[in-house]
Short mmCIF file of C-alpha atoms in Angstrom, two decimals:
data_model
loop_
_atom_site.label_atom_id
_atom_site.label_comp_id
_atom_site.label_asym_id
_atom_site.label_seq_id
_atom_site.Cartn_x
_atom_site.Cartn_y
_atom_site.Cartn_z
CA MET A 7 -18.90 -9.19 -20.40
CA LYS A 8 -19.42 -11.06 -17.16
CA ALA A 9 -23.01 -11.27 -15.92
CA HIS A 10 -22.28 -9.63 -12.56
CA ILE A 11 -20.65 -6.66 -14.33
CA THR A 12 -23.58 -6.37 -16.73
CA SER A 13 -25.93 -6.29 -13.74
CA LEU A 14 -23.72 -3.68 -12.08
CA ILE A 15 -23.98 -1.42 -15.14
CA GLN A 16 -27.75 -1.82 -15.21
CA TYR A 17 -28.06 -0.81 -11.56
CA LEU A 18 -25.82 2.20 -12.14
CA THR A 19 -27.70 3.22 -15.29
CA ASN A 20 -31.02 3.04 -13.42
CA LYS A 21 -29.50 4.76 -10.37
CA ASP A 22 -30.77 1.84 -8.31
CA PHE A 23 -28.18 2.06 -5.57
CA SER A 24 -30.15 -0.10 -3.16
CA GLY A 25 -30.33 -2.85 -5.77
CA LEU A 26 -26.64 -2.40 -6.52
CA LEU A 27 -25.79 -2.89 -2.85
CA THR A 28 -27.89 -6.05 -2.65
CA HIS A 29 -26.33 -7.36 -5.88
CA TYR A 30 -22.82 -6.78 -4.54
CA GLN A 31 -23.55 -8.54 -1.26
CA ARG A 32 -24.89 -11.59 -3.11
CA CYS A 33 -21.72 -11.90 -5.22
CA ASP A 34 -18.85 -14.14 -4.21
CA VAL A 35 -15.52 -12.55 -3.29
CA HIS A 36 -14.03 -12.89 -6.78
CA GLN A 37 -17.06 -11.19 -8.31
CA GLN A 38 -16.84 -8.46 -5.69
CA ILE A 39 -13.20 -7.88 -6.67
CA ASP A 40 -14.31 -7.62 -10.31
CA ILE A 41 -16.95 -5.07 -9.38
CA LEU A 42 -14.54 -2.94 -7.34
CA ALA A 43 -11.95 -3.12 -10.12
CA PHE A 44 -14.55 -2.07 -12.70
CA VAL A 45 -15.70 0.86 -10.58
CA TYR A 46 -12.08 1.93 -10.06
CA GLN A 47 -11.31 1.80 -13.78
CA GLN A 48 -14.41 3.86 -14.54
CA SER A 49 -13.23 6.50 -12.07
CA LEU A 50 -10.01 6.99 -14.01
CA LYS A 51 -11.80 8.04 -17.19
CA SER A 52 -12.63 11.54 -16.00
CA LEU A 53 -12.15 13.72 -12.94
CA SER A 54 -15.82 14.63 -13.20
CA VAL A 55 -16.87 11.08 -12.29
CA PHE A 56 -14.07 10.21 -9.88
CA GLU A 57 -15.92 11.14 -6.70
CA PHE A 58 -19.10 9.41 -7.86
CA TYR A 59 -17.38 6.07 -8.39
CA GLN A 60 -15.25 6.53 -5.29
CA HIS A 61 -18.44 6.97 -3.27
CA ILE A 62 -19.89 3.81 -4.81
CA ALA A 63 -16.78 1.77 -3.96
CA THR A 64 -16.74 3.12 -0.42
CA LYS A 65 -20.37 2.20 0.17
CA LEU A 66 -19.84 -1.29 -1.23
CA ILE A 67 -16.84 -1.94 1.00
CA GLN A 68 -18.61 -0.47 4.02
CA SER A 69 -21.48 -2.86 3.42
CA ASN A 70 -19.44 -6.04 3.24
CA GLY A 71 -15.93 -5.30 4.47
CA LEU A 72 -12.64 -5.02 2.58
CA PRO A 73 -12.10 -8.19 0.49
CA GLU A 74 -8.81 -9.76 1.54
CA LEU A 75 -7.87 -10.44 -2.06
CA ILE A 76 -7.95 -6.76 -2.98
CA ILE A 77 -5.31 -5.76 -0.43
CA GLN A 78 -2.37 -6.53 -2.71
CA GLN A 79 -4.05 -4.75 -5.62
CA ILE A 80 -4.07 -1.39 -3.84
CA ASN A 81 -0.41 -0.84 -4.67
CA THR A 82 -0.23 2.50 -6.51
CA ALA A 83 -0.80 6.12 -5.56
CA ASP A 84 -3.87 6.27 -7.83
CA ALA A 85 -5.42 3.19 -6.24
CA LEU A 86 -4.65 4.53 -2.77
CA SER A 87 -6.26 7.87 -3.57
CA PHE A 88 -9.40 6.13 -4.84
CA PHE A 89 -9.75 3.69 -1.96
CA THR A 90 -8.66 5.98 0.89
CA PRO A 91 -12.21 6.70 2.16
CA ALA A 92 -12.92 2.95 2.22
CA LEU A 93 -9.62 2.19 3.95
CA GLN A 94 -10.41 4.75 6.63
CA CYS A 95 -13.54 2.78 7.54
CA ASP A 96 -13.47 -0.02 10.10
CA SER A 97 -9.64 -0.04 10.41
CA HIS A 98 -9.18 -1.39 6.88
CA PHE A 99 -5.73 0.17 6.62
CA SER A 100 -4.53 -2.44 9.10
CA LYS A 101 -6.46 -5.39 7.67
CA THR A 102 -4.06 -8.10 6.47
CA ASN A 103 -4.13 -10.98 4.00
CA GLU A 104 -2.80 -14.53 4.25
CA LEU A 105 0.78 -13.19 4.15
CA LYS A 106 -0.04 -10.88 7.07
CA ARG A 107 0.53 -7.93 4.74
CA ASN A 108 -1.63 -4.84 4.71
CA VAL A 109 -2.17 -2.27 1.98
CA VAL A 110 0.86 -0.24 3.09
CA HIS A 111 3.16 -3.25 2.64
CA TYR A 112 2.14 -3.44 -1.02
CA LEU A 113 2.27 0.31 -1.58
CA LEU A 114 5.86 0.49 -0.36
CA ALA A 115 6.88 -2.52 -2.45
CA GLY A 116 5.62 -0.80 -5.62
CA ASP A 117 7.66 1.15 -8.14
CA THR A 118 6.73 4.60 -6.80
CA PRO A 119 5.77 4.40 -3.11
CA PRO A 120 3.54 7.36 -2.17
CA PHE A 121 5.47 8.35 0.95
CA ASN A 122 4.32 11.96 0.90
CA TYR A 123 0.66 11.03 0.47
CA LEU A 124 0.86 8.52 3.32
CA ARG A 125 2.59 11.09 5.52
CA SER A 126 -0.19 13.57 4.76
CA LEU A 127 -2.82 10.99 5.71
CA LEU A 128 -1.10 10.43 9.05
CA LEU A 129 -1.71 14.05 9.97
CA PHE A 130 -5.43 13.42 10.20
CA GLU A 131 -6.91 11.96 13.38
CA SER A 132 -9.15 9.66 11.37
CA ASN A 133 -6.11 7.71 10.23
CA GLU A 134 -4.90 6.23 13.51
CA HIS A 135 -5.24 2.82 11.88
CA LEU A 136 -2.70 3.90 9.26
CA ALA A 137 -0.21 4.42 12.09
CA GLN A 138 -1.06 0.93 13.30
CA ALA A 139 -0.58 -0.44 9.77
CA LEU A 140 2.92 1.07 9.62
CA CYS A 141 3.90 -1.02 12.64
CA GLN A 142 2.42 -4.32 11.50
CA ARG A 143 4.81 -7.14 10.61
CA ASP A 144 4.15 -9.57 7.78
CA CYS A 145 4.86 -13.30 7.63
CA LYS A 146 8.58 -12.50 7.26
CA ASN A 147 8.50 -10.19 10.27
CA LEU A 148 8.82 -7.07 8.10
CA THR A 149 7.04 -3.76 8.61
CA PRO A 150 5.96 -1.88 5.47
CA ILE A 151 9.04 0.34 5.65
CA GLU A 152 11.28 -2.72 5.96
CA VAL A 153 9.53 -4.16 2.91
CA TYR A 154 10.53 -1.01 1.03
CA LEU A 155 14.12 -1.15 2.26
CA ARG A 156 14.51 -4.84 1.45
CA ILE A 157 12.25 -5.58 -1.50
CA ASN A 158 11.81 -2.39 -3.52
CA LYS A 159 14.01 -2.53 -6.61
CA GLN A 160 13.90 1.16 -7.54
CA PHE A 161 17.25 2.66 -6.55
CA SER A 162 16.96 6.09 -8.14
CA PRO A 163 17.10 8.85 -5.50
CA LEU A 164 13.72 9.87 -4.17
CA ALA A 165 12.40 13.36 -4.80
CA PRO A 166 13.22 15.57 -1.78
CA HIS A 167 9.61 15.74 -0.57
CA GLU A 168 9.26 11.95 -0.81
CA PHE A 169 12.61 11.41 0.94
CA ASN A 170 11.62 13.70 3.80
CA ALA A 171 8.22 12.03 4.03
CA LEU A 172 9.85 8.60 4.29
CA LEU A 173 12.05 9.81 7.15
CA ALA A 174 8.92 11.12 8.88
CA LEU A 175 7.19 7.76 8.41
CA MET A 176 10.22 6.00 9.89
CA GLU A 177 10.05 8.28 12.90
CA ALA A 178 6.31 7.70 13.26
CA GLU A 179 6.75 3.93 13.12
CA GLN A 180 9.63 3.79 15.57
CA THR A 181 7.77 5.90 18.09
CA PHE A 182 5.65 2.80 18.72
CA ASN A 183 7.71 0.01 17.19
CA PRO A 184 11.52 0.04 17.57
CA ALA A 185 13.49 -1.40 14.66
CA ASN A 186 14.29 -5.11 14.83
CA ARG A 187 18.03 -5.47 14.20
CA HIS A 188 17.54 -9.21 13.55
CA ASN A 189 16.13 -8.25 10.14
CA LEU A 190 19.20 -6.27 9.10
CA THR A 191 21.39 -9.11 7.80
CA ASP A 192 18.77 -10.50 5.42
CA THR A 193 17.88 -6.99 4.28
CA LEU A 194 21.49 -6.26 3.37
CA LYS A 195 21.80 -9.53 1.48
CA GLN A 196 18.67 -8.81 -0.53
CA VAL A 197 19.68 -5.23 -1.35
CA ALA A 198 23.14 -6.38 -2.44
CA LYS A 199 21.47 -8.94 -4.70
CA HIS A 200 19.20 -6.31 -6.28
CA LEU A 201 22.15 -4.01 -6.92
CA GLN A 202 24.15 -6.81 -8.49
CA GLN A 203 21.26 -7.79 -10.76
CA GLN A 204 20.97 -4.20 -11.95
CA VAL A 205 24.75 -3.86 -12.37
CA LEU A 206 24.85 -0.95 -9.94
CA ILE A 207 27.99 -0.09 -8.01
CA LEU A 208 27.65 -0.69 -4.31
CA ASP A 209 28.96 2.14 -2.15
CA ASP A 210 27.88 4.17 0.86
CA GLN A 211 26.58 6.96 -1.41
CA ILE A 212 23.59 4.92 -2.56
CA GLU A 213 20.50 6.49 -1.01
CA ARG A 214 19.05 3.13 0.09
CA ILE A 215 22.20 2.40 2.09
CA GLY A 216 21.78 5.63 4.00
CA LEU A 217 18.07 4.94 4.57
CA ILE A 218 18.82 1.48 5.93
CA GLY A 219 21.30 3.09 8.26
CA ALA A 220 18.77 5.67 9.40
CA TYR A 221 16.18 2.98 10.02
CA TYR A 222 18.44 0.65 12.01
CA GLY A 223 20.43 3.34 13.79
CA LEU A 224 23.67 2.96 11.82
CA THR A 225 25.77 5.20 9.59
CA ALA A 226 25.81 4.63 5.83
CA LYS A 227 29.46 3.60 6.16
CA GLN A 228 28.58 0.96 8.76
CA VAL A 229 25.86 -0.44 6.51
CA TYR A 230 28.22 -0.51 3.53
CA GLN A 231 30.90 -2.31 5.55
CA ALA A 232 28.32 -4.82 6.82
CA ILE A 233 27.36 -5.73 3.26
#
């Protein structure tokens, strides 16, 4: 076991939270990522310890900021749930990495984007930075929702509550950030490529085609014909 993790366990065992904080701040960024990952994994072992480890992670991130390298690792609903209190601090939802991507970009690129959970978070005033994150464009000029439409390879229909939540997120984004039609052509090319790779029949009944239309202000038929 790595020395910085062994030290972490010792501080936790002794309930020396002040020492733990100092230890974390003295670690380099890669060690800090290890520590946060370890704490997250421990939280998954039992619901009875989830809040304890979540509190630890939140305090560590509050003390030293959100490590840029962890942004792409918060890409599942479980990880989002664990790190939400930390992301709500100091506008960390809208913090970006070297690709100009924030946590929401990676969440929507994942296999099961937590649209409903994100929509629920938007309802709270403390999450104004989540609304900002929805509008941020990465190095390819894509918002998180555009990343989903273009990059996500899961074409099974969304559950109704997730589908409705995605439409609500689209509306929330476009209230402040109108869709950029210049991104449409490349998005259609990429989606067509994904469908071909998965040997899926391309038609205007595919849910993603309709969602692309809704996002860019087109009908599903118009999107299908454009492809």
